[in-house]
Short mmCIF file of C-alpha atoms in Angstrom, two decimals:
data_model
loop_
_atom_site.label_atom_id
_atom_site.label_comp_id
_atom_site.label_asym_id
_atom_site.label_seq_id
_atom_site.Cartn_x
_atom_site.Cartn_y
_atom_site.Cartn_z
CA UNK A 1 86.62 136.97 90.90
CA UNK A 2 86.87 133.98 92.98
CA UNK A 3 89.96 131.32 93.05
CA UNK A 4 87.31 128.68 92.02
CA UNK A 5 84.05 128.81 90.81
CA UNK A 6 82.04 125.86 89.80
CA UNK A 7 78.54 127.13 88.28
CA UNK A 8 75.80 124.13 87.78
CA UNK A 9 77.90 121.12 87.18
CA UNK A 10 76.17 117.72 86.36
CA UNK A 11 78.03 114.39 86.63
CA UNK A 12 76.97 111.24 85.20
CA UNK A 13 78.27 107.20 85.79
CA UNK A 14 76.92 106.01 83.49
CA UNK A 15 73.36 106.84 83.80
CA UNK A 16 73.76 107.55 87.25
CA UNK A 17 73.44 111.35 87.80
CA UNK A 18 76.05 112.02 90.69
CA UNK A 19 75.65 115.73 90.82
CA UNK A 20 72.87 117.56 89.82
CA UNK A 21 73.87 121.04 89.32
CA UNK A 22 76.44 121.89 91.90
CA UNK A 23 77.34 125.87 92.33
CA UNK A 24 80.39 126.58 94.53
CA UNK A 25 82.68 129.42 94.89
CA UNK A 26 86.40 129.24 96.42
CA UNK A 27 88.45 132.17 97.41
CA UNK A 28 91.91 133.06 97.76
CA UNK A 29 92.93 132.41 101.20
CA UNK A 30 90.18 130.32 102.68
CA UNK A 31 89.37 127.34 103.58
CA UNK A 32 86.18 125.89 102.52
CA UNK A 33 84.79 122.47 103.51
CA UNK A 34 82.08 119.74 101.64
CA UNK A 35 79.99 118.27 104.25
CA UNK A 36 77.78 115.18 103.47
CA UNK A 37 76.69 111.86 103.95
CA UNK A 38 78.55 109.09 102.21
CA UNK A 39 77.53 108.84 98.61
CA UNK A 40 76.18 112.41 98.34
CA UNK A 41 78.91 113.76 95.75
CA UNK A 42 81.38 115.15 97.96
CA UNK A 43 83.94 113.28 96.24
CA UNK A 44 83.00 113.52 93.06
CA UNK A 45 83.18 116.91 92.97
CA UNK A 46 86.79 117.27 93.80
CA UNK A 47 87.30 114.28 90.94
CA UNK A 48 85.55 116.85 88.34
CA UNK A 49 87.20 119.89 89.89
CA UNK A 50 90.90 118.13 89.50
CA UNK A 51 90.03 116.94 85.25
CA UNK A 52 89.81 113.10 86.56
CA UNK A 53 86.10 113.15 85.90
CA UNK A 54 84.63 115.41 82.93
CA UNK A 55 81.00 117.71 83.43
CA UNK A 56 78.23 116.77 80.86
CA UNK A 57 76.97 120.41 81.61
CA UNK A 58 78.26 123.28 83.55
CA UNK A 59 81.52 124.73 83.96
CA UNK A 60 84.62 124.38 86.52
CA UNK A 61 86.81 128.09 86.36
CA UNK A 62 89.83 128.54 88.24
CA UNK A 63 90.85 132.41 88.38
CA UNK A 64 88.28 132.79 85.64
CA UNK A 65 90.05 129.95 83.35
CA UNK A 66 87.90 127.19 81.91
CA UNK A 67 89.50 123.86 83.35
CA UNK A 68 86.86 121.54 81.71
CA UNK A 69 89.64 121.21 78.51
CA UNK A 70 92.75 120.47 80.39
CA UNK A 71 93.69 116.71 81.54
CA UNK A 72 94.39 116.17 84.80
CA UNK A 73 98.57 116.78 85.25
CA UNK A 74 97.87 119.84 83.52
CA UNK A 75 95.44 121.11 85.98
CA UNK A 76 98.34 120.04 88.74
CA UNK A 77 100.70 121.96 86.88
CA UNK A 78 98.15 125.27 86.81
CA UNK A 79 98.00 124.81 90.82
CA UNK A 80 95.00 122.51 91.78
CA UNK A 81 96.05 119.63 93.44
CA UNK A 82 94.49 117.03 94.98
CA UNK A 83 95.45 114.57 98.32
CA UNK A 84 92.55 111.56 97.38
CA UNK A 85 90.72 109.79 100.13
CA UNK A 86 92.90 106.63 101.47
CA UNK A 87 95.99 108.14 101.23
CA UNK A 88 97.24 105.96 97.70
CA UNK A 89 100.90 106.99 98.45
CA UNK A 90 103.26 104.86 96.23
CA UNK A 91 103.61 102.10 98.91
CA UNK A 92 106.79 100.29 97.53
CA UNK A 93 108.75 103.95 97.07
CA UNK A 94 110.26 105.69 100.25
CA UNK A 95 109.30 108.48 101.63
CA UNK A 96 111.91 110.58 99.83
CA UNK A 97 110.81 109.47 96.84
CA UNK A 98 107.27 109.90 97.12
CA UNK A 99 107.33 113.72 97.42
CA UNK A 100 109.93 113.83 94.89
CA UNK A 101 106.59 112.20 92.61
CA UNK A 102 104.63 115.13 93.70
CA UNK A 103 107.05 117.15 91.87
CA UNK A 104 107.02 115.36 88.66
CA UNK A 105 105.77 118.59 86.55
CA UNK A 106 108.35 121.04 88.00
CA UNK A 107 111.89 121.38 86.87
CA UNK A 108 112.94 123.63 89.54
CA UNK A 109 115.56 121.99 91.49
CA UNK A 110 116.27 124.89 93.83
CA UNK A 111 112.80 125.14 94.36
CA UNK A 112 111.92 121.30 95.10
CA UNK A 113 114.67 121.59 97.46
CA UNK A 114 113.10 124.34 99.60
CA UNK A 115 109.52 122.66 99.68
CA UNK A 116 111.24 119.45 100.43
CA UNK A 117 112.92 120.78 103.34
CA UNK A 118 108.87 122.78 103.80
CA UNK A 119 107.21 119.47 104.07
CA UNK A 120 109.94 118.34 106.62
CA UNK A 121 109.36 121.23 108.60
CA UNK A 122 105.39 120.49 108.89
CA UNK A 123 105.89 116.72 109.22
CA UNK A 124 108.99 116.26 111.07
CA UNK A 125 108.07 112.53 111.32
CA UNK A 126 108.64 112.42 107.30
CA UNK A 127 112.09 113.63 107.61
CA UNK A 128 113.01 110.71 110.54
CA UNK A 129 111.61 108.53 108.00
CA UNK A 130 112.83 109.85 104.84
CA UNK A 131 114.31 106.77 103.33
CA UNK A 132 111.83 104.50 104.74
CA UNK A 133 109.03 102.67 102.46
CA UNK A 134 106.13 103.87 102.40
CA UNK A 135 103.76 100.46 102.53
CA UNK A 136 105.71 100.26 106.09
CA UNK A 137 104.34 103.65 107.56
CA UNK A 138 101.25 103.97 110.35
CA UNK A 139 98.54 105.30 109.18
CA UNK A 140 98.85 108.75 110.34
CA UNK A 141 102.26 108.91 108.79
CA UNK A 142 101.22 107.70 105.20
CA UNK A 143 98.48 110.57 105.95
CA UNK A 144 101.01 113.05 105.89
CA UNK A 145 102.74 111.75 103.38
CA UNK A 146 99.98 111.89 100.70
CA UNK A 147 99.51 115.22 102.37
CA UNK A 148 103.63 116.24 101.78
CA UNK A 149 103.47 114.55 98.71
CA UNK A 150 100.65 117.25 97.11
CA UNK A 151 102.56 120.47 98.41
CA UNK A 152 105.05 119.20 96.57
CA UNK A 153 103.51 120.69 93.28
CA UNK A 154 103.19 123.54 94.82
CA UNK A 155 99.35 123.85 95.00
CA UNK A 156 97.92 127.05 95.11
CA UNK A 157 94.41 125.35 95.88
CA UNK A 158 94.84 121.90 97.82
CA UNK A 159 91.74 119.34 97.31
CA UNK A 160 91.01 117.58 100.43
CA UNK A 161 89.18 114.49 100.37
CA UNK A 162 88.97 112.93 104.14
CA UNK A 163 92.16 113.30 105.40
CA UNK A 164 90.96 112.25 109.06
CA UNK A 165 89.48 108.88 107.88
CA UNK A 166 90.72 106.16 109.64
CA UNK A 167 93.09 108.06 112.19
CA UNK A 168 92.61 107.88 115.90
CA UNK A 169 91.43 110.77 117.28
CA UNK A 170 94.73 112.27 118.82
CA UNK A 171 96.27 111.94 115.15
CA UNK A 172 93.38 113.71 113.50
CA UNK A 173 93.34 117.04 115.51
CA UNK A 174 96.85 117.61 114.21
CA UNK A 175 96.26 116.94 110.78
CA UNK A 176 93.73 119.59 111.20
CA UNK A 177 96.30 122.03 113.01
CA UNK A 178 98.39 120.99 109.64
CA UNK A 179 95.99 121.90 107.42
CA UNK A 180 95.27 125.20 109.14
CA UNK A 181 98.93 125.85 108.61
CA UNK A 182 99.41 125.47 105.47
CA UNK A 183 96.63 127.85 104.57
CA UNK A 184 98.34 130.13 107.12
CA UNK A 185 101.13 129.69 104.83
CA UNK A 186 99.25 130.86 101.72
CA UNK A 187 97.34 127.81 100.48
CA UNK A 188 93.70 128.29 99.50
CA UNK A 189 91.85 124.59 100.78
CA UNK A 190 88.66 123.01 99.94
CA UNK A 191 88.27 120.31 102.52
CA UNK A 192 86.02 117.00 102.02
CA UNK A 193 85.13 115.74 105.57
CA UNK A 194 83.14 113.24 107.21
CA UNK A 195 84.40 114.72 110.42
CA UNK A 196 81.38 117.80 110.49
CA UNK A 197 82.68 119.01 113.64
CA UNK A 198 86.04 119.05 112.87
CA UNK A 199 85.63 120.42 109.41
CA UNK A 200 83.24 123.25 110.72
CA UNK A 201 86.01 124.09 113.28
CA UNK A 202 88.70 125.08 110.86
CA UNK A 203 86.88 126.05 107.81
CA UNK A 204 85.68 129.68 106.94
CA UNK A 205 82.73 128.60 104.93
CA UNK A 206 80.88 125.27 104.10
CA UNK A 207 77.87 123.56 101.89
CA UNK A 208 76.24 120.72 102.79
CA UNK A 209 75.53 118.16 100.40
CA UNK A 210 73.00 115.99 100.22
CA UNK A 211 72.13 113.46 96.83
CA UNK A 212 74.08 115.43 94.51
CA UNK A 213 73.03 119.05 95.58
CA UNK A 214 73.70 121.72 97.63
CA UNK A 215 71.39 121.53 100.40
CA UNK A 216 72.64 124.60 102.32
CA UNK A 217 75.66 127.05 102.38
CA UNK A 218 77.01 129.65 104.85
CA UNK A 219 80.32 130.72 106.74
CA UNK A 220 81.24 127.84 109.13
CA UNK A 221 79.88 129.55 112.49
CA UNK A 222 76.55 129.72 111.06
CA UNK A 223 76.78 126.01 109.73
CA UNK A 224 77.55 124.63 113.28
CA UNK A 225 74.70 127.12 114.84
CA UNK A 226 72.41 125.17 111.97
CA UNK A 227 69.62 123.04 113.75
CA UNK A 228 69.72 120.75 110.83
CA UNK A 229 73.40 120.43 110.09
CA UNK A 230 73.22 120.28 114.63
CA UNK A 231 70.57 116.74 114.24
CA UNK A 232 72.05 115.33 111.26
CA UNK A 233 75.79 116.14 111.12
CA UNK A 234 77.12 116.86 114.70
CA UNK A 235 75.11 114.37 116.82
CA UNK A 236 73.53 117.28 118.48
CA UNK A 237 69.95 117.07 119.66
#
């Protein structure tokens, strides 16, 4: 049984019909990426997967559990978390305080004390600036914030949704190295990327989405060997 498996999901806004039977499977350990072009679901599949946005058919199973029921902070609290593209980090609370919000469903002071002093340890920057505000941080540092701020539930599955955007390019190979990390560490990842190359790079497996549906999926060192995901996703002709 995989971590996640999401088996022919349709999405609707409105009468819009965002994904059009999606199948995915997650498992323990890896790291999986969502390749696409902008507006091809990518996001709106980690919105259903995390209870923010509710299937009109198919299903959404996390160790075999229907999640379809559950509202969103009590999807958090079974281990799926998400890090949303643009960061949204509580920009007039400090840093400190913002990863004590990505706690808010755990009552396990000990234990919010040891993945405090975690994130700290993977974002050293975070702990210089632990009583800073967060509206006042570079980009890259709010990145890692939002980033802290979800392994601070404790996520046994971490939703990624394009945690390079907007970084310059020294800034996003180490979030990447970070990201490996933490699923070094035990973390299962999906991973929403615009960045193809850099996705494919640290990933295990990937699908490519294109208009709502899976277009292709393999293990990452067949996706970048792909003459189509090559053209269209890696600038390689």
């Amino acid at each position: 049984m995989a971590m996640l498996e999401v088996e022919n999901i349709h999405v609707y806004y409105g009468n819009i019909h965002a994904l059009k039977g999606i199948s995915l499977t997650v498992e323990e350990g890896e790291i999986v990426t969502l390749i696409g072009a902008n507006g091809a679901g990518k996001s709106t599949t980690l919105f259903t997967i995390s209870g923010l946005l509710k299937p009109r058919e198919g299903t959404v199973r996390l160790e075999g559990e229907d999640l379809r029921s559950y509202p969103a902070h009590e999807i958090v609290a079974k281990g799926v978390c998400q890090v949303p593209e643009g960061r949204r980090i509580f920009t007039r609370l400090t840093v400190l305080e913002n990863l004590e919000m990505g706690a808010f469903t755990r009552t396990d002071r000990a234990g919010i004390n040891r993945d405090l002093e975690r994130v700290f340890k993977l974002f050293p920057r975070l702990e210089e600036r632990r009583n800073q505000v967060g509206g006042t941080l570079s980009g890259g540092e709010q990145q890692m914030l939002a980033i802290g701020r979800a392994l601070m539930a404790r996520p046994r599955l971490l939703l990624l949704d394009e945690p390079s955007m907007g970084l310059a390019p020294m800034l996003v190979e180490g979030i990447f190295e970070t990201i490996q990390d933490i699923n070094r560490e035990g973390t299962t990842v999906l991973l929403v990327e615009q960045n193809a190359q850099m996705a494919l790079q640290v990933a295990h497996r990937g699908y490519v989405l294109e208009t709502g549906q899976i277009a292709l999926s393999d293990t990452a060192a067949n996706l970048r060997q792909n003459e189509m995901v090559q053209k269209v996703y890696l600038g390689i002709t």
